[in-house]
CSV table of C-alpha atoms in Angstrom, one decimal:
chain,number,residue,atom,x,y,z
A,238,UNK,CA,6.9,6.3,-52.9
A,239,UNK,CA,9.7,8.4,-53.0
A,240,UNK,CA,7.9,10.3,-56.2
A,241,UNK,CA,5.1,11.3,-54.3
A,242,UNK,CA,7.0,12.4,-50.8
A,243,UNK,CA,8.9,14.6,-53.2
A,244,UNK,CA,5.4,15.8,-54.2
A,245,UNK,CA,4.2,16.4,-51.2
A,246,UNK,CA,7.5,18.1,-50.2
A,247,UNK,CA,6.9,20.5,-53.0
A,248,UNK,CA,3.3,21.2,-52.1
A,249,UNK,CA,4.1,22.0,-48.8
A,250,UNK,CA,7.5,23.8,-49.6
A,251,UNK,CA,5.2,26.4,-51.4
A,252,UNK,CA,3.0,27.3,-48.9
A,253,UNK,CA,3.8,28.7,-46.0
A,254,UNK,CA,1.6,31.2,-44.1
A,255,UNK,CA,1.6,32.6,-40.4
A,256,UNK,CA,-1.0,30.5,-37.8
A,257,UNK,CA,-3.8,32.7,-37.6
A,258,UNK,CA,-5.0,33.5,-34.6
A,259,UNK,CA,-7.7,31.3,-33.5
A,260,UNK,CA,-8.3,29.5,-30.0
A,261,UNK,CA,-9.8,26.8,-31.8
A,262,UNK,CA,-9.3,25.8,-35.2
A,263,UNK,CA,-11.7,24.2,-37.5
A,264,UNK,CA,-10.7,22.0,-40.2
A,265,UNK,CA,-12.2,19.5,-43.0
A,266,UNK,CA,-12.1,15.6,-42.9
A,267,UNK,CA,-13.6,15.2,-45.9
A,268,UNK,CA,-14.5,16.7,-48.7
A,269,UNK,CA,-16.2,15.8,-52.6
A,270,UNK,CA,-14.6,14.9,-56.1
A,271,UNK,CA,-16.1,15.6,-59.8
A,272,UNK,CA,-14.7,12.9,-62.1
A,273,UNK,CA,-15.3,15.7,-64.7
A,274,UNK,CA,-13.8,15.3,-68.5
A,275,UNK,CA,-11.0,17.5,-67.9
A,276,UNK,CA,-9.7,15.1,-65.2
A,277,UNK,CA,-9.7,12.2,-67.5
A,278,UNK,CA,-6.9,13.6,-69.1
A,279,UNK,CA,-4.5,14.2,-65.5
A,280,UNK,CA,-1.1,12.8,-65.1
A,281,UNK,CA,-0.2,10.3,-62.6
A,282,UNK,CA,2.0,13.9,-61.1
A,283,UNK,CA,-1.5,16.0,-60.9
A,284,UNK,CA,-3.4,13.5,-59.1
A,285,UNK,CA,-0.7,13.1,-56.9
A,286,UNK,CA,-0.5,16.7,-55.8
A,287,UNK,CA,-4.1,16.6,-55.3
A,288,UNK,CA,-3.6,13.6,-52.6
A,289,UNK,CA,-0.4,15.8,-51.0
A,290,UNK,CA,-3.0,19.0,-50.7
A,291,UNK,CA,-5.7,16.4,-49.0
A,292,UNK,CA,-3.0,15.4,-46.6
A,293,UNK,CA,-2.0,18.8,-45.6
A,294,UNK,CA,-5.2,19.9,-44.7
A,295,UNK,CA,-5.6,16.7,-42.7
A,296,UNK,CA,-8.7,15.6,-45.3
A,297,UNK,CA,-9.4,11.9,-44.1
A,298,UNK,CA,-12.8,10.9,-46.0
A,299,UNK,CA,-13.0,11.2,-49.9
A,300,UNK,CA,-16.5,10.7,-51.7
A,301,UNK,CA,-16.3,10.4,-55.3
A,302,UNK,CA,-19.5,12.5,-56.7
A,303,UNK,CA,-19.9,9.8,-59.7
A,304,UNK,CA,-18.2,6.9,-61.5
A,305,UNK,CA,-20.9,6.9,-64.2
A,306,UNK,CA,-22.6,9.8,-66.1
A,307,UNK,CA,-25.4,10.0,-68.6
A,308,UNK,CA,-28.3,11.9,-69.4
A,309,UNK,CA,-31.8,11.0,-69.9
A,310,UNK,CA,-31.6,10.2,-73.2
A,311,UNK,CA,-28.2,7.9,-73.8
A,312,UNK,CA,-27.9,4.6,-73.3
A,313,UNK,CA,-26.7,3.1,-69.8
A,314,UNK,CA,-23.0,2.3,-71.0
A,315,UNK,CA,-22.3,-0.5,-68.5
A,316,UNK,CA,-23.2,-3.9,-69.1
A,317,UNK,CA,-21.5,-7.5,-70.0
A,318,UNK,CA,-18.0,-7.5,-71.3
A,319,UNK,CA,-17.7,-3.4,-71.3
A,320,UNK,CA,-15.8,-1.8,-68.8
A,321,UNK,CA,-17.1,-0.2,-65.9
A,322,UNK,CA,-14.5,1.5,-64.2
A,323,UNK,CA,-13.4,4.8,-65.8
A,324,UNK,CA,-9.2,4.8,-65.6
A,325,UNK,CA,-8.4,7.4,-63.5
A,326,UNK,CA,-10.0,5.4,-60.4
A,327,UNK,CA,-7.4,3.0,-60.3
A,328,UNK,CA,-5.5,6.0,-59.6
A,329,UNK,CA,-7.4,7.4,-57.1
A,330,UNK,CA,-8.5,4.5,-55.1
A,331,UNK,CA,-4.5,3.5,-54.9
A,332,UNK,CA,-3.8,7.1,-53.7
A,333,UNK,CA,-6.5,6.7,-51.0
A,334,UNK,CA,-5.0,3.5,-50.2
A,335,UNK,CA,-1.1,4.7,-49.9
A,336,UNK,CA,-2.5,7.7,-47.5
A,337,UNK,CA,-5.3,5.6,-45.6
A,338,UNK,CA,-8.5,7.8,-46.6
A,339,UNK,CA,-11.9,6.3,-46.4
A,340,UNK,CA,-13.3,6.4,-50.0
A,341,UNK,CA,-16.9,6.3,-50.5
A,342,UNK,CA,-18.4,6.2,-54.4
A,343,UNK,CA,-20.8,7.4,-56.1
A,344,UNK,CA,-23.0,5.6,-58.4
A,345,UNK,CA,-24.8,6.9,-61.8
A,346,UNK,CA,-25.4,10.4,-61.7
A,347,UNK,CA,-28.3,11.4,-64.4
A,348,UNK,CA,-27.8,15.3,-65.7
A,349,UNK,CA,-31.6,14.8,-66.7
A,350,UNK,CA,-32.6,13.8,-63.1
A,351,UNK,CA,-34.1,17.4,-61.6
A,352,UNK,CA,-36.4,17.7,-65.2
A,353,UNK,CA,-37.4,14.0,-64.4
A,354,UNK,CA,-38.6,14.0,-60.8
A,355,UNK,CA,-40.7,16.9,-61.6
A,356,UNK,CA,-42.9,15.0,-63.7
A,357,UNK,CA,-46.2,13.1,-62.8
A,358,UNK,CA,-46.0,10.9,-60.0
A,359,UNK,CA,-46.4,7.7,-62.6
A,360,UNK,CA,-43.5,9.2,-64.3
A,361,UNK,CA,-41.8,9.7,-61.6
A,362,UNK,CA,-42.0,5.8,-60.8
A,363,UNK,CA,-41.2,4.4,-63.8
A,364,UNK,CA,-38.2,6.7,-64.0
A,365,UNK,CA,-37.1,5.6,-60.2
A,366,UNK,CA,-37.2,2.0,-60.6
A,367,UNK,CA,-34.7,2.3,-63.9
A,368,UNK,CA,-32.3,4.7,-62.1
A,369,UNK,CA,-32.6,1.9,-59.4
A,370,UNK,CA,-31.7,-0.8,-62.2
A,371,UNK,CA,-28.7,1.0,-63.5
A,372,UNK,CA,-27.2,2.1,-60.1
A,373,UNK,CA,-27.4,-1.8,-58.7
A,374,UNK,CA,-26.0,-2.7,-62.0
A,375,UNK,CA,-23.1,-0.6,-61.7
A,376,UNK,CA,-22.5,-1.6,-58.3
A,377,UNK,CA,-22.4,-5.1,-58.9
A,378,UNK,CA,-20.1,-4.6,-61.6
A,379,UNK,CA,-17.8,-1.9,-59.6
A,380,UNK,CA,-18.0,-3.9,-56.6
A,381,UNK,CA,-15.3,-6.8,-57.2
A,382,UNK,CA,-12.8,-4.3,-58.0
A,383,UNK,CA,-13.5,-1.3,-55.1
A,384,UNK,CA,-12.7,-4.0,-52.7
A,385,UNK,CA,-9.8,-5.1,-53.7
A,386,UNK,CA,-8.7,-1.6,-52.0
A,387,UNK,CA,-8.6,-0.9,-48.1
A,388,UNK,CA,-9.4,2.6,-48.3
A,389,UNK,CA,-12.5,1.6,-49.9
A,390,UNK,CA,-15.2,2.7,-47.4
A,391,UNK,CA,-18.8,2.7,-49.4
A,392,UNK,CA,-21.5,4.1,-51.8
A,393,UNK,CA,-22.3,7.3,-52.1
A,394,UNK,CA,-26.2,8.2,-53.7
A,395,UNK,CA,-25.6,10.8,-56.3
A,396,UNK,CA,-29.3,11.5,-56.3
A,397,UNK,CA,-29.7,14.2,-53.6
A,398,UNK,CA,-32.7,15.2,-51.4
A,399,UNK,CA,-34.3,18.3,-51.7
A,400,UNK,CA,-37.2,19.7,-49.8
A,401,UNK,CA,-39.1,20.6,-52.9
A,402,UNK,CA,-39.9,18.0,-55.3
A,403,UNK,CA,-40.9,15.6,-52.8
A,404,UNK,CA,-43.9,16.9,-50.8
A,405,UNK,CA,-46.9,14.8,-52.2
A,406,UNK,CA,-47.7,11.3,-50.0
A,407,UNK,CA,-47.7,9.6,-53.2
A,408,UNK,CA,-44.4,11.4,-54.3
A,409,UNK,CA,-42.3,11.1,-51.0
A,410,UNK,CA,-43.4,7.0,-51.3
A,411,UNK,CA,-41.9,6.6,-54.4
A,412,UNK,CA,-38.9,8.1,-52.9
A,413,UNK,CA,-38.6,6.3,-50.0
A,414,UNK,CA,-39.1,3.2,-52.1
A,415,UNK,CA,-36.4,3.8,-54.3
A,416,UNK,CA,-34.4,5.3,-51.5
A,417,UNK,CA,-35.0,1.6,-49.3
A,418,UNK,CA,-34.6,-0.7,-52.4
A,419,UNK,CA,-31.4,0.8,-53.7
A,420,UNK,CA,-29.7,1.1,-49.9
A,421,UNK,CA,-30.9,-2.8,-49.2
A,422,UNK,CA,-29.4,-4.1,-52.4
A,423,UNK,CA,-25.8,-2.0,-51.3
A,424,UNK,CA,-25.8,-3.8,-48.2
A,425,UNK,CA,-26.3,-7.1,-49.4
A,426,UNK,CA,-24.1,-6.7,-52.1
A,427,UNK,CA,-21.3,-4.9,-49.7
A,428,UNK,CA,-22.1,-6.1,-46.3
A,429,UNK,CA,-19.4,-4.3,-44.5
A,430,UNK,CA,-19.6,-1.1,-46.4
A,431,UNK,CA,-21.4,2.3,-45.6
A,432,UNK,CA,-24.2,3.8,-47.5
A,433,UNK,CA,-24.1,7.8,-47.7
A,434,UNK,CA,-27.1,9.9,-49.0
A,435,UNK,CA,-26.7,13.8,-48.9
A,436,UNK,CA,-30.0,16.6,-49.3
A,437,UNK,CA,-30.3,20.3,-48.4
A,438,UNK,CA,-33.1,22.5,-48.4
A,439,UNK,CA,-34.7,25.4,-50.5
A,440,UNK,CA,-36.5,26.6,-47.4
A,441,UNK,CA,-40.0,25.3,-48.8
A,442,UNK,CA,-40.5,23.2,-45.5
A,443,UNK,CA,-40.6,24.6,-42.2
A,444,UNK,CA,-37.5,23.5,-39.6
A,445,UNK,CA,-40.2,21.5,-38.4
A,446,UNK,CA,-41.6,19.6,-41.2
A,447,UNK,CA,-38.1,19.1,-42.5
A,448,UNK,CA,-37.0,17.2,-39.6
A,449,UNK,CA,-40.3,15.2,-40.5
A,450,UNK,CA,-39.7,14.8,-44.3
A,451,UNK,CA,-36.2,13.5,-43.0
A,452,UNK,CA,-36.9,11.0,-40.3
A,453,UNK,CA,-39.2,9.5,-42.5
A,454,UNK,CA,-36.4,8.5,-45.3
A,455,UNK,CA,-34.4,7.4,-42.4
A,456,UNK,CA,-36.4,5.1,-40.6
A,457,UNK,CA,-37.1,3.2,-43.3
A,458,UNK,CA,-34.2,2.9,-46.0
A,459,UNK,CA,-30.7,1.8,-44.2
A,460,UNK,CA,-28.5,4.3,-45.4
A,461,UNK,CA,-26.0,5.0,-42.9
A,462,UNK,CA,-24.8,8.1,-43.0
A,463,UNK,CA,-26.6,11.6,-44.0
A,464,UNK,CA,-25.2,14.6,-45.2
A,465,UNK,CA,-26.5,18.5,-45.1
A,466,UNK,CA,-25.3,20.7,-47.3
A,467,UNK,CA,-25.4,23.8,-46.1
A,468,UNK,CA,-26.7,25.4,-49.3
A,469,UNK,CA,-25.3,29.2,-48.7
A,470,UNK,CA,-22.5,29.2,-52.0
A,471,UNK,CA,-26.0,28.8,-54.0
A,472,UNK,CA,-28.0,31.1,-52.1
A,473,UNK,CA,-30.6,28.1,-50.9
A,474,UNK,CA,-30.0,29.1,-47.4
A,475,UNK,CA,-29.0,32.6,-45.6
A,476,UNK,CA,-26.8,32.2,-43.1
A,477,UNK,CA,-29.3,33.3,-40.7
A,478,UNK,CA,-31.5,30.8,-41.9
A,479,UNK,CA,-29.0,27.8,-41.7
A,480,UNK,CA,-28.9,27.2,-37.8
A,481,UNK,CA,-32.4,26.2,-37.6
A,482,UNK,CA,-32.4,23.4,-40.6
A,483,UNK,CA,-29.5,22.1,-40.0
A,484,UNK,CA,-30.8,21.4,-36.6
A,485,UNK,CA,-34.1,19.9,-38.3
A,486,UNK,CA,-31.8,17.5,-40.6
A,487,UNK,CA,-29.7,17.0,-37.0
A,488,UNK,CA,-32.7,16.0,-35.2
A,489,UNK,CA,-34.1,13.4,-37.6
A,490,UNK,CA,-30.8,11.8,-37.9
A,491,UNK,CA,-30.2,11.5,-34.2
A,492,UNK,CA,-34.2,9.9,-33.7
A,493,UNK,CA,-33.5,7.7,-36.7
A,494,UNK,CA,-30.0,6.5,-35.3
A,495,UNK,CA,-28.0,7.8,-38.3
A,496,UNK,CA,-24.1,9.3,-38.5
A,497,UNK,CA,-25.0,13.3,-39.2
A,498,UNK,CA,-22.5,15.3,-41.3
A,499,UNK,CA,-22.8,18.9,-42.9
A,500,UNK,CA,-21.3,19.9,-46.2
A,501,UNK,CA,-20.2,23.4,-46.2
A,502,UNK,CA,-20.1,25.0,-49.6
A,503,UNK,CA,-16.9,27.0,-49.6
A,504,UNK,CA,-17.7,28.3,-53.3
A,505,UNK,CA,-20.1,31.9,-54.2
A,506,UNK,CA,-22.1,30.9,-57.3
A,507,UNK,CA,-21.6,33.3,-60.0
A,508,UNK,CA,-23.6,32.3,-62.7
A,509,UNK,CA,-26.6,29.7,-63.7
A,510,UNK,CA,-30.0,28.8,-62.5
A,511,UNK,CA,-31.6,30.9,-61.0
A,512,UNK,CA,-29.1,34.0,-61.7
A,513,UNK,CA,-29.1,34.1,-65.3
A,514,UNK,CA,-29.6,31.6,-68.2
A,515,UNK,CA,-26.2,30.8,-68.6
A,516,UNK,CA,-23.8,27.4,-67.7
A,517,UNK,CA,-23.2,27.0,-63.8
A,518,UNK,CA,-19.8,29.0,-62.7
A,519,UNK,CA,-18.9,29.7,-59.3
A,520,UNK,CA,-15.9,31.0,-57.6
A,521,UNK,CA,-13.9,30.4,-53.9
A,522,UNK,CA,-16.2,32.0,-51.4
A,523,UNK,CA,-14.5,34.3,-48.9
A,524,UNK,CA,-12.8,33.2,-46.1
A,525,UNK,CA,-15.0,35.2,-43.3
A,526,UNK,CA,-18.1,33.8,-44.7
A,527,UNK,CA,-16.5,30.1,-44.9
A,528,UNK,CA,-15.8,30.3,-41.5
A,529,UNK,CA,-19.2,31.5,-40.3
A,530,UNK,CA,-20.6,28.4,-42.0
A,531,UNK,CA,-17.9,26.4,-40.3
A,532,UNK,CA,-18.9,27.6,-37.2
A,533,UNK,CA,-22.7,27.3,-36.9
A,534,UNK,CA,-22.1,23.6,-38.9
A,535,UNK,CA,-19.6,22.4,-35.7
A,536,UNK,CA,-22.4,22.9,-33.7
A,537,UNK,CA,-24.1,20.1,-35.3
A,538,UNK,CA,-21.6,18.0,-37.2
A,539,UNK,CA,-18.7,15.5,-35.4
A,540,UNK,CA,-17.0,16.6,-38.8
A,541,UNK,CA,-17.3,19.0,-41.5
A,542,UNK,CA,-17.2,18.4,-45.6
A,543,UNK,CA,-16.3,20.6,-48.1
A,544,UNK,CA,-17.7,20.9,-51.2
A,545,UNK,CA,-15.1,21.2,-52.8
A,546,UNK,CA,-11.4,21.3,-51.7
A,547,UNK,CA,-10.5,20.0,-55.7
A,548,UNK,CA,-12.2,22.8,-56.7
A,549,UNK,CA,-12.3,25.8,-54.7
A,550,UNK,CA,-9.5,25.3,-51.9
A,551,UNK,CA,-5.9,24.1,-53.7
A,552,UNK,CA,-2.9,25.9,-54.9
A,553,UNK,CA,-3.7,24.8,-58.2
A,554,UNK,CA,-7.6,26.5,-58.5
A,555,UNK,CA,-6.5,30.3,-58.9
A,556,UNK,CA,-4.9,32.6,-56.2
A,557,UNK,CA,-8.4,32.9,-54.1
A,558,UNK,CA,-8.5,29.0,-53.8
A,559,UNK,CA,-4.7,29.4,-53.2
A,560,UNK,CA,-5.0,32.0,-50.5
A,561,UNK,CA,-8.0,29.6,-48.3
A,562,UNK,CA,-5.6,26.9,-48.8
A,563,UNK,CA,-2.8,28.3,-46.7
A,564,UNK,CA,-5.2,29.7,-44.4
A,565,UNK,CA,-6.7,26.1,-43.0
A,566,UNK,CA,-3.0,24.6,-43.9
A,567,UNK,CA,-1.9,26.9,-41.1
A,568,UNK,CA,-4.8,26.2,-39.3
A,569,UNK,CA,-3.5,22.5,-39.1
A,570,UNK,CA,-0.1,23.8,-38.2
A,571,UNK,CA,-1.7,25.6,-35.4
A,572,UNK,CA,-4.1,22.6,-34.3
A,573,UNK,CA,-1.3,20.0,-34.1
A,574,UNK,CA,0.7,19.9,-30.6
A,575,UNK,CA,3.9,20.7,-30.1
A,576,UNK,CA,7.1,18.6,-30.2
A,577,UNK,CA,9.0,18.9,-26.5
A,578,UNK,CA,12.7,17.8,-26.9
């Protein structure tokens, strides 16, 4: 305890940055974190640090992207007498605990999963109903030891909506299917615990059909929560365009019943599909455009997500990442109310 105050001490010692001047500040509750290779290898110090940045910026909900990872061709690597959860978890689901933020993981994540749902519809099937297998699998397994912890909060669907790949009746059934099965088998096997699905949109539905496409998932598989990313750090959305389907999303979520959230991206993609051929890169978007996001997503959204303070928003991710983190730390300075003596 006293080794992660000092931590936090240290993290807050080293940034400090006028309030800017804004009647009413806007802040993130919750934002997303990649269990990527290089994390593997952090130290009990780094992790720690991480937790003191969430805290500062008054980040209350955590959703872990993945806690398993394979492509299409390996092997699902979780079964009887191998382990299941990956090390650093421990760490991060203690973390949560200590500073009382609501944890929510995410399942199997598939890097072959866009290439698969483009396939035939019988393809598509056969493919859903094994990605169902492994991600009930995992959950039974993971399940046991996630509760141990109080911060732990529910599952997160790594498999996100999109408004592309889905617009066939026989194609959105499949979905829904998969969508209802995996969600039912979550709440029996967690009966107190959220279920979490996130989508954006590519534009290829109207604001109208969207909100359509949408209430259908929701009506009929009981996740409980829905987020909308906002799509504008990969150029899926303008920003004049992103008023109108986040309203869409909004809509169906508010006729189905379900907790509505928007992810603002607060990264600029630099390179990848569609830009150019090579691996996905992206930097900290600017802080102007980040806030225009902000703004039209408050509209909608009880509380905003960031994709991704880890990433894009810490001291530690490069001096534009550095620069938006003392901007909404002093936002937070700004939005909390004064001591009287």
């Amino acid at each position: 305890m006293i080794f992660l105050a000092s931590a936090c001490d240290w993290a807050n010692e080293r940034q400090r940055h006028p309030a800017p001047p804004h009647a009413k500040p806007l802040h993130f509750s919750g934002t997303f974190l990649q269990l990527v290779e290089s994390r593997s290898q952090w130290t009990l110090t780094q992790w720690a640090r991480l937790f003191c940045y969430f805290r500062t910026l008054g980040v209350k909900k955590l959703i872990i992207q993945w806690s398993a990872f394979n492509d299409q061709n390996s092997t699902f690597p979780y079964g009887p007498g191998l382990p299941a959860i990956r090390p650093e978890l421990k760490t991060i689901l203690e973390l949560a605990d200590q500073y009382k933020i609501k944890l929510y993981v995410g399942l199997n994540y598939d890097a072959g999963y866009w290439k698969r749902i483009g396939l035939d519809a019988q393809s598509v099937k056969t493919y859903l109903q094994n990605l169902n297998e492994k991600n009930v699998q995992l959950a039974r397994i993971s399940a046991p030891f996630l509760q141990s912890h109080r911060s732990f909060s529910g599952w997160y669907l790594t498999d996100e909506i999109d408004d592309v790949n889905w617009n066939t009746k026989e194609k959105r059934e499949l979905l829904v299917n998969y969508l209802q099965s995996l969600s039912s088998q979550l709440h029996q096997l967690t009966p107190d615990k959220k279920v979490v699905l996130s989508g954006f949109s590519n534009a290829a539905l109207s604001p109208e059909r969207l909100t359509e496409f949408w209430y259908e998932i929701l009506t009929r598989a009981p996740v409980d929560i829905v987020l909308f990313q906002d799509g504008v750090g990969v150029n899926k959305l303008t920003l004049e365009q992103l008023p109108a389907y986040v309203d869409a999303v909004h809509w169906a979520a508010e006729f189905a019943h379900r907790k509505f959230d928007v992810i603002v991206e607060v990264f600029q993609q630099i390179a990848g599909t569609p830009i150019n051929n090579q691996p996905f890169k992206a930097v900290p978007a600017p802080l102007e455009r980040i806030l225009k996001q902000m703004k039209i997503a408050s509209l909608y959204s009880p509380e905003l997500w960031a994709f991704s303070i880890p990433d894009y928003m810490t001291p530690d991710a490069g001096d534009d990442a550095r620069q938006l983190f003392g901007y909404f730390h002093a936002q937070r300075n700004l939005a909390r109310p004064v001591s009287r003596r």
